[in-house]
């Protein structure tokens, strides 16, 4: 993926500085594909414009990782401090958000790595009641290049909004309008691309079940660091199915649950649900759960699980 997707996308983005033109077509993939309409290119993502000015690809990639790790960790710390008013909790949430296994495994997919980093930012501004700032974060997440994470982030923001009643829902919908307006220049061509694509909106269950995680494998991922050293027989791409939050974080999360605070209970329930959904085809009756057939990779539910566990671990 680094060789066939990420590096060519960097070349194309860099060429826009040397030879400015409308970024409509990508001649470097599959004998030519749409460029602006394809989110994976991150063609309209402002950090990519800036970072492609760096002298080489390695510098670009290093800066990309540092920038988005700081975004994820910083906003997760801001949420934790806002909720718990404790600097230790904020620091713990930052570490768990910026360095957990799911987050770091996606380094090789720069569009995924950037997109997931904006989840805590959107949640923070939803919680603060700032629809414009939340809309900007959602728009940046979309432009970063991975629509699945945008859908999951919208779902998480909607869940948080629901806990605040009518006021929270109003903020959510206002922020959504801002996000759609800011990203329309890329979102509308994407919808046209999707309309003409052979990919259906609701996928065949067998296709959507890719990167489903067997229960035993998921249990090892939750509890054991570098678990593949003990059992190298891995099912799925490690960069896609890897998930690790750590025994210390799990212990703190269980301690927070034992204290019985309402917010901790909600985070605990959410974590269990999202981890369970990542089982995909291993869930009994999966074929009939149509809402799981929108995504090609069921492991993506672990994005929300890692976020919930980071906040729950900071709640102890």
Short mmCIF file of N, CA and C in Angstrom, two decimals, residues 63-159:
data_model
loop_
_atom_site.label_atom_id
_atom_site.label_comp_id
_atom_site.label_asym_id
_atom_site.label_seq_id
_atom_site.Cartn_x
_atom_site.Cartn_y
_atom_site.Cartn_z
N UNK A 63 6.49 13.82 9.46
CA UNK A 63 5.71 14.97 9.91
C UNK A 63 4.23 14.63 9.98
N UNK A 64 3.76 13.84 9.03
CA UNK A 64 2.36 13.41 9.00
C UNK A 64 2.00 12.63 10.27
N UNK A 65 2.87 11.70 10.64
CA UNK A 65 2.61 10.86 11.82
C UNK A 65 2.64 11.71 13.09
N UNK A 66 3.63 12.57 13.22
CA UNK A 66 3.74 13.40 14.42
C UNK A 66 2.53 14.33 14.54
N UNK A 67 2.18 14.99 13.45
CA UNK A 67 1.06 15.94 13.47
C UNK A 67 -0.24 15.27 13.91
N UNK A 68 -0.56 14.14 13.32
CA UNK A 68 -1.85 13.52 13.59
C UNK A 68 -1.87 12.78 14.93
N UNK A 69 -0.71 12.33 15.38
CA UNK A 69 -0.65 11.78 16.74
C UNK A 69 -0.92 12.87 17.76
N UNK A 70 -0.37 14.05 17.53
CA UNK A 70 -0.62 15.18 18.44
C UNK A 70 -2.08 15.61 18.42
N UNK A 71 -2.69 15.58 17.25
CA UNK A 71 -4.11 15.95 17.16
C UNK A 71 -4.96 14.97 17.96
N UNK A 72 -4.73 13.68 17.75
CA UNK A 72 -5.52 12.66 18.45
C UNK A 72 -5.29 12.74 19.96
N UNK A 73 -4.01 12.78 20.35
CA UNK A 73 -3.69 12.78 21.78
C UNK A 73 -4.14 14.07 22.45
N UNK A 74 -3.93 15.19 21.79
CA UNK A 74 -4.27 16.48 22.39
C UNK A 74 -5.75 16.64 22.64
N UNK A 75 -6.57 16.27 21.67
CA UNK A 75 -8.02 16.44 21.85
C UNK A 75 -8.60 15.38 22.79
N UNK A 76 -8.00 14.20 22.82
CA UNK A 76 -8.47 13.22 23.80
C UNK A 76 -8.15 13.69 25.21
N UNK A 77 -6.98 14.29 25.38
CA UNK A 77 -6.63 14.86 26.69
C UNK A 77 -7.59 15.98 27.06
N UNK A 78 -7.98 16.79 26.06
CA UNK A 78 -8.91 17.90 26.33
C UNK A 78 -10.27 17.37 26.79
N UNK A 79 -10.74 16.28 26.16
CA UNK A 79 -12.03 15.70 26.57
C UNK A 79 -11.92 15.17 28.01
N UNK A 80 -10.85 14.42 28.28
CA UNK A 80 -10.69 13.83 29.61
C UNK A 80 -10.59 14.92 30.68
N UNK A 81 -9.87 15.99 30.41
CA UNK A 81 -9.75 17.06 31.41
C UNK A 81 -11.09 17.76 31.59
N UNK A 82 -11.83 17.91 30.51
CA UNK A 82 -13.14 18.55 30.62
C UNK A 82 -14.09 17.70 31.45
N UNK A 83 -14.00 16.39 31.31
CA UNK A 83 -14.92 15.50 32.03
C UNK A 83 -14.49 15.24 33.47
N UNK A 84 -13.15 15.08 33.69
CA UNK A 84 -12.69 14.62 34.99
C UNK A 84 -11.95 15.69 35.79
N UNK A 85 -11.58 16.78 35.11
CA UNK A 85 -10.86 17.89 35.76
C UNK A 85 -9.64 17.39 36.53
N UNK A 86 -8.87 16.54 35.86
CA UNK A 86 -7.68 15.94 36.46
C UNK A 86 -6.58 15.84 35.40
N UNK A 87 -5.44 16.41 35.68
CA UNK A 87 -4.36 16.42 34.68
C UNK A 87 -3.80 15.02 34.45
N UNK A 88 -3.77 14.20 35.48
CA UNK A 88 -3.30 12.83 35.30
C UNK A 88 -4.21 12.04 34.36
N UNK A 89 -5.51 12.23 34.53
CA UNK A 89 -6.47 11.57 33.64
C UNK A 89 -6.29 12.06 32.21
N UNK A 90 -6.06 13.35 32.05
CA UNK A 90 -5.86 13.91 30.71
C UNK A 90 -4.60 13.33 30.06
N UNK A 91 -3.53 13.22 30.83
CA UNK A 91 -2.29 12.66 30.30
C UNK A 91 -2.47 11.20 29.92
N UNK A 92 -3.18 10.45 30.77
CA UNK A 92 -3.42 9.04 30.46
C UNK A 92 -4.25 8.87 29.20
N UNK A 93 -5.29 9.69 29.06
CA UNK A 93 -6.12 9.62 27.86
C UNK A 93 -5.31 9.95 26.62
N UNK A 94 -4.40 10.92 26.72
CA UNK A 94 -3.57 11.30 25.57
C UNK A 94 -2.70 10.14 25.12
N UNK A 95 -2.07 9.46 26.09
CA UNK A 95 -1.19 8.33 25.76
C UNK A 95 -2.00 7.20 25.12
N UNK A 96 -3.16 6.90 25.71
CA UNK A 96 -3.97 5.80 25.19
C UNK A 96 -4.54 6.11 23.81
N UNK A 97 -4.80 7.37 23.54
CA UNK A 97 -5.35 7.74 22.24
C UNK A 97 -4.28 7.77 21.15
N UNK A 98 -3.10 8.26 21.49
CA UNK A 98 -2.06 8.46 20.47
C UNK A 98 -1.16 7.27 20.23
N UNK A 99 -1.19 6.27 21.14
CA UNK A 99 -0.22 5.18 21.02
C UNK A 99 -0.83 3.80 21.19
N UNK A 100 -2.15 3.69 21.11
CA UNK A 100 -2.74 2.35 21.19
C UNK A 100 -2.48 1.59 19.90
N UNK A 101 -2.66 0.28 19.96
CA UNK A 101 -2.31 -0.58 18.82
C UNK A 101 -3.10 -0.28 17.57
N UNK A 102 -4.39 -0.04 17.70
CA UNK A 102 -5.23 0.23 16.53
C UNK A 102 -4.76 1.49 15.82
N UNK A 103 -4.51 2.55 16.58
CA UNK A 103 -4.13 3.83 15.99
C UNK A 103 -2.79 3.73 15.26
N UNK A 104 -1.78 3.17 15.92
CA UNK A 104 -0.44 3.16 15.35
C UNK A 104 -0.30 2.17 14.20
N UNK A 105 -1.11 1.10 14.19
CA UNK A 105 -0.99 0.11 13.12
C UNK A 105 -1.33 0.68 11.75
N UNK A 106 -2.04 1.80 11.73
CA UNK A 106 -2.48 2.38 10.46
C UNK A 106 -1.52 3.42 9.90
N UNK A 107 -0.31 3.45 10.38
CA UNK A 107 0.68 4.40 9.89
C UNK A 107 0.88 4.25 8.39
N UNK A 108 0.85 3.01 7.89
CA UNK A 108 1.13 2.82 6.47
C UNK A 108 -0.02 3.28 5.58
N UNK A 109 -1.21 3.44 6.15
CA UNK A 109 -2.34 3.99 5.41
C UNK A 109 -2.50 5.45 5.83
N UNK A 110 -1.83 6.36 5.17
CA UNK A 110 -1.80 7.74 5.66
C UNK A 110 -3.19 8.37 5.71
N UNK A 111 -4.07 8.02 4.77
CA UNK A 111 -5.42 8.58 4.80
C UNK A 111 -6.21 8.05 6.00
N UNK A 112 -6.03 6.77 6.33
CA UNK A 112 -6.68 6.21 7.53
C UNK A 112 -6.11 6.85 8.78
N UNK A 113 -4.78 6.97 8.83
CA UNK A 113 -4.12 7.51 10.01
C UNK A 113 -4.59 8.93 10.30
N UNK A 114 -4.68 9.74 9.25
CA UNK A 114 -5.12 11.13 9.42
C UNK A 114 -6.59 11.20 9.79
N UNK A 115 -7.41 10.39 9.14
CA UNK A 115 -8.84 10.44 9.38
C UNK A 115 -9.19 10.07 10.81
N UNK A 116 -8.57 9.02 11.34
CA UNK A 116 -8.91 8.59 12.70
C UNK A 116 -8.49 9.62 13.74
N UNK A 117 -7.50 10.44 13.43
CA UNK A 117 -7.00 11.42 14.40
C UNK A 117 -8.04 12.49 14.71
N UNK A 118 -9.01 12.72 13.82
CA UNK A 118 -9.99 13.79 14.02
C UNK A 118 -11.20 13.36 14.84
N UNK A 119 -11.31 12.08 15.17
CA UNK A 119 -12.42 11.63 15.99
C UNK A 119 -12.47 12.33 17.36
N UNK A 120 -11.39 12.36 18.13
CA UNK A 120 -11.45 13.05 19.43
C UNK A 120 -11.76 14.54 19.30
N UNK A 121 -11.27 15.17 18.24
CA UNK A 121 -11.52 16.60 18.05
C UNK A 121 -13.00 16.86 17.83
N UNK A 122 -13.64 16.06 16.98
CA UNK A 122 -15.07 16.23 16.73
C UNK A 122 -15.88 16.00 18.00
N UNK A 123 -15.51 14.97 18.77
CA UNK A 123 -16.21 14.70 20.03
C UNK A 123 -16.03 15.84 21.03
N UNK A 124 -14.84 16.39 21.07
CA UNK A 124 -14.56 17.49 22.01
C UNK A 124 -15.46 18.70 21.73
N UNK A 125 -15.55 19.08 20.47
CA UNK A 125 -16.33 20.27 20.15
C UNK A 125 -17.84 19.99 20.22
N UNK A 126 -18.24 18.74 19.97
CA UNK A 126 -19.64 18.37 20.22
C UNK A 126 -19.95 18.53 21.70
N UNK A 127 -19.04 18.08 22.55
CA UNK A 127 -19.25 18.16 23.99
C UNK A 127 -19.24 19.61 24.48
N UNK A 128 -18.41 20.43 23.86
CA UNK A 128 -18.33 21.84 24.24
C UNK A 128 -19.51 22.66 23.72
N UNK A 129 -20.22 22.12 22.78
CA UNK A 129 -21.34 22.85 22.21
C UNK A 129 -20.94 23.86 21.18
N UNK A 130 -19.92 23.52 20.35
CA UNK A 130 -19.43 24.43 19.32
C UNK A 130 -19.65 23.80 17.94
N UNK A 131 -20.80 24.04 17.32
CA UNK A 131 -21.10 23.36 16.05
C UNK A 131 -20.18 23.75 14.91
N UNK A 132 -19.73 25.00 14.87
CA UNK A 132 -18.84 25.42 13.78
C UNK A 132 -17.51 24.69 13.87
N UNK A 133 -16.92 24.65 15.08
CA UNK A 133 -15.64 23.95 15.25
C UNK A 133 -15.79 22.46 14.99
N UNK A 134 -16.90 21.88 15.45
CA UNK A 134 -17.13 20.46 15.19
C UNK A 134 -17.28 20.21 13.69
N UNK A 135 -18.01 21.08 13.00
CA UNK A 135 -18.17 20.94 11.56
C UNK A 135 -16.85 21.03 10.82
N UNK A 136 -15.98 21.93 11.25
CA UNK A 136 -14.65 22.04 10.63
C UNK A 136 -13.87 20.74 10.81
N UNK A 137 -13.92 20.17 12.03
CA UNK A 137 -13.21 18.92 12.30
C UNK A 137 -13.77 17.77 11.46
N UNK A 138 -15.08 17.70 11.34
CA UNK A 138 -15.69 16.65 10.53
C UNK A 138 -15.33 16.82 9.05
N UNK A 139 -15.28 18.06 8.59
CA UNK A 139 -14.90 18.31 7.20
C UNK A 139 -13.45 17.91 6.96
N UNK A 140 -12.57 18.26 7.88
CA UNK A 140 -11.16 17.88 7.75
C UNK A 140 -11.01 16.37 7.77
N UNK A 141 -11.80 15.72 8.60
CA UNK A 141 -11.73 14.25 8.64
C UNK A 141 -12.15 13.66 7.31
N UNK A 142 -13.23 14.18 6.73
CA UNK A 142 -13.65 13.67 5.43
C UNK A 142 -12.57 13.90 4.38
N UNK A 143 -12.02 15.09 4.34
CA UNK A 143 -11.00 15.42 3.34
C UNK A 143 -9.71 14.64 3.56
N UNK A 144 -9.49 14.16 4.80
CA UNK A 144 -8.30 13.34 5.07
C UNK A 144 -8.33 12.05 4.27
N UNK A 145 -9.55 11.49 4.03
CA UNK A 145 -9.59 10.45 3.03
C UNK A 145 -10.15 9.09 3.35
N UNK A 146 -10.86 8.91 4.48
CA UNK A 146 -11.40 7.58 4.73
C UNK A 146 -12.85 7.70 5.19
N UNK A 147 -13.81 7.58 4.25
CA UNK A 147 -15.22 7.80 4.57
C UNK A 147 -15.76 6.94 5.71
N UNK A 148 -15.25 5.72 5.87
CA UNK A 148 -15.74 4.85 6.94
C UNK A 148 -15.56 5.50 8.30
N UNK A 149 -14.39 6.12 8.53
CA UNK A 149 -14.14 6.76 9.82
C UNK A 149 -15.01 8.00 9.99
N UNK A 150 -15.34 8.66 8.89
CA UNK A 150 -16.26 9.79 8.98
C UNK A 150 -17.63 9.32 9.44
N UNK A 151 -18.10 8.19 8.90
CA UNK A 151 -19.39 7.64 9.32
C UNK A 151 -19.36 7.25 10.79
N UNK A 152 -18.28 6.61 11.22
CA UNK A 152 -18.18 6.18 12.62
C UNK A 152 -18.09 7.37 13.56
N UNK A 153 -17.38 8.42 13.14
CA UNK A 153 -17.27 9.62 13.97
C UNK A 153 -18.62 10.30 14.09
N UNK A 154 -19.36 10.40 12.98
CA UNK A 154 -20.70 10.98 13.04
C UNK A 154 -21.59 10.18 13.98
N UNK A 155 -21.43 8.86 13.97
CA UNK A 155 -22.21 8.01 14.87
C UNK A 155 -21.85 8.29 16.33
N UNK A 156 -20.55 8.43 16.60
CA UNK A 156 -20.11 8.71 17.97
C UNK A 156 -20.60 10.08 18.44
N UNK A 157 -20.53 11.07 17.56
CA UNK A 157 -21.02 12.41 17.92
C UNK A 157 -22.52 12.40 18.16
N UNK A 158 -23.23 11.62 17.35
CA UNK A 158 -24.67 11.51 17.54
C UNK A 158 -25.00 10.88 18.89
N UNK A 159 -24.23 9.84 19.25
CA UNK A 159 -24.45 9.22 20.56
C UNK A 159 -24.18 10.17 21.70
#
